PDB file of C-alpha atoms in Angstrom:
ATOM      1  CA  UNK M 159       7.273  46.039 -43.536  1.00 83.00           C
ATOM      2  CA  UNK M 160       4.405  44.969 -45.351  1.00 87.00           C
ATOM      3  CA  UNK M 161       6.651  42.534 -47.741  1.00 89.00           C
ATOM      4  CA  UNK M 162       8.112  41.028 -44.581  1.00 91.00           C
ATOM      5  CA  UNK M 163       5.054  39.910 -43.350  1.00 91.00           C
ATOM      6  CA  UNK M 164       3.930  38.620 -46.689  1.00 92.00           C
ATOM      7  CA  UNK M 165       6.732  36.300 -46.562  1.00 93.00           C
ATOM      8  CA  UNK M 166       6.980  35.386 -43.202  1.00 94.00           C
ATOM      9  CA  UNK M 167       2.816  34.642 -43.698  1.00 94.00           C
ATOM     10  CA  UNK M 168       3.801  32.117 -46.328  1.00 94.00           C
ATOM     11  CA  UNK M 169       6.726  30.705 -45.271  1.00 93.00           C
ATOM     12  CA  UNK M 170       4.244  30.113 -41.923  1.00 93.00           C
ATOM     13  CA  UNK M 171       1.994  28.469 -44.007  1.00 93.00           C
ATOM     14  CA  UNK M 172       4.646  26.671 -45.971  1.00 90.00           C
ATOM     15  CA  UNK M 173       5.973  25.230 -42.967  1.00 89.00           C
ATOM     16  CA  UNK M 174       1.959  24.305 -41.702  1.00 90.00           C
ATOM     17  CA  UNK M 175       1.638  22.537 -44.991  1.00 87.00           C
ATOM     18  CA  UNK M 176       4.956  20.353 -45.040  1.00 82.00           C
ATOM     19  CA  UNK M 177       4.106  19.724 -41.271  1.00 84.00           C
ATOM     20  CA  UNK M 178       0.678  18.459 -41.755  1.00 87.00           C
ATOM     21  CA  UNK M 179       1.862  16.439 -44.632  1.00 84.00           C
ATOM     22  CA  UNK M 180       4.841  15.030 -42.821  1.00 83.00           C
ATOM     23  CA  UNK M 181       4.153  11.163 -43.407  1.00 86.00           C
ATOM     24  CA  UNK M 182       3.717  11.523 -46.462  1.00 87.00           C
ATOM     25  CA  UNK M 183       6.507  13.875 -47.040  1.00 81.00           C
ATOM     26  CA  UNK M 184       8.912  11.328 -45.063  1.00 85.00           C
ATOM     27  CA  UNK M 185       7.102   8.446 -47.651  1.00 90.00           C
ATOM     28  CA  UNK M 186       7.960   9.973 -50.402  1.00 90.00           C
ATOM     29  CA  UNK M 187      11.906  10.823 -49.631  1.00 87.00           C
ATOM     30  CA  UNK M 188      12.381   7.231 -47.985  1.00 92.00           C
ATOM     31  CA  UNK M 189      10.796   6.079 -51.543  1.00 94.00           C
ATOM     32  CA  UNK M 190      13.419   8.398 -53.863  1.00 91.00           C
ATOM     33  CA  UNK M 191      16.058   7.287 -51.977  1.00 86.00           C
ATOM     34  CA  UNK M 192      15.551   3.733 -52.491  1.00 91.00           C
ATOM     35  CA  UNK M 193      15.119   4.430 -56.098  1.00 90.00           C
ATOM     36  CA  UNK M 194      18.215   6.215 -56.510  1.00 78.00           C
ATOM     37  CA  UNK M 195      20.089   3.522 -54.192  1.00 81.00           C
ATOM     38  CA  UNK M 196      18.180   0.754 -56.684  1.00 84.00           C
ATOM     39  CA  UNK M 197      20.166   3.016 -59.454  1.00 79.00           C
ATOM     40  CA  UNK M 198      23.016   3.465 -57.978  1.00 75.00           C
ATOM     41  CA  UNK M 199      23.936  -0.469 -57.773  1.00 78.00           C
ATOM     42  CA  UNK M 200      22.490  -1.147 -61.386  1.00 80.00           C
ATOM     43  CA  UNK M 201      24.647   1.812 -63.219  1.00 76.00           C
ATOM     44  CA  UNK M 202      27.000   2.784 -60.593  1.00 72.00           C
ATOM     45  CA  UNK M 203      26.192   6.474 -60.418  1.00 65.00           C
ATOM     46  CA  UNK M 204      28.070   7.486 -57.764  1.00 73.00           C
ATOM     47  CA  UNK M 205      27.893  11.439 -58.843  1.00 76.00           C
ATOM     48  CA  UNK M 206      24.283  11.398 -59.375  1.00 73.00           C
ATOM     49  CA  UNK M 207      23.766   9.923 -56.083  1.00 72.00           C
ATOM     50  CA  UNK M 208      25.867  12.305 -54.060  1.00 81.00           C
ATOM     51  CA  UNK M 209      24.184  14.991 -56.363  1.00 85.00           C
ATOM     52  CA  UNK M 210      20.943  13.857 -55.391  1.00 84.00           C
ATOM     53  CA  UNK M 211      21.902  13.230 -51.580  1.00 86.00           C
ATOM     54  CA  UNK M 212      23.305  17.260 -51.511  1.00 91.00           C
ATOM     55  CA  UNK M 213      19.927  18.304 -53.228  1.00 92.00           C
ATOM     56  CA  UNK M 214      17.993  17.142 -50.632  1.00 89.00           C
ATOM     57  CA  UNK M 215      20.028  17.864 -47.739  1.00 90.00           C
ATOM     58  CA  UNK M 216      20.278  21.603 -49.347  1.00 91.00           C
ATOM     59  CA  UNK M 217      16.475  21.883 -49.028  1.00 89.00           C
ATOM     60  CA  UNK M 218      15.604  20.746 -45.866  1.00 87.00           C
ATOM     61  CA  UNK M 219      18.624  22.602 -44.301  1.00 85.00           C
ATOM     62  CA  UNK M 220      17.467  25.642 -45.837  1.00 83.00           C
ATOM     63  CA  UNK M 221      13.403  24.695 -45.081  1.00 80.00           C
ATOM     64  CA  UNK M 222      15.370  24.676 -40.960  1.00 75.00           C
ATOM     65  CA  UNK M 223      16.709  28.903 -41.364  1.00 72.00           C
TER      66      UNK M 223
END
């Protein structure tokens, strides 16, 4: 009991954080992903983008449970 609150406590203040932080948050992805579209037309790396486009889909779908 006590671990579950533990970890519902900081994946509250997890979510508080990324929340209060969410222009910047949105900044910084908007920024990665025009880097790795920049890369993806100079060295065509089609794998690295999808890898990159799963990666971050993975987190915020599992940031969402």
């Amino acid at each position: 009991m006590i671990l579950t609150f533990l970890t519902s406590t900081i994946l509250v203040i997890s979510v508080l954080l990324v929340l209060s932080n969410l222009g910047t948050v949105a900044e910084d992805t908007a920024k990665a992903l025009r880097g790795a579209l920049v890369r993806l037309r100079m060295h065509r790396g089609l794998p690295s983008f999808v890898a990159f486009g799963v990666l971050w889909v993975t987190i915020f779908g599992l940031g969402l449970l």
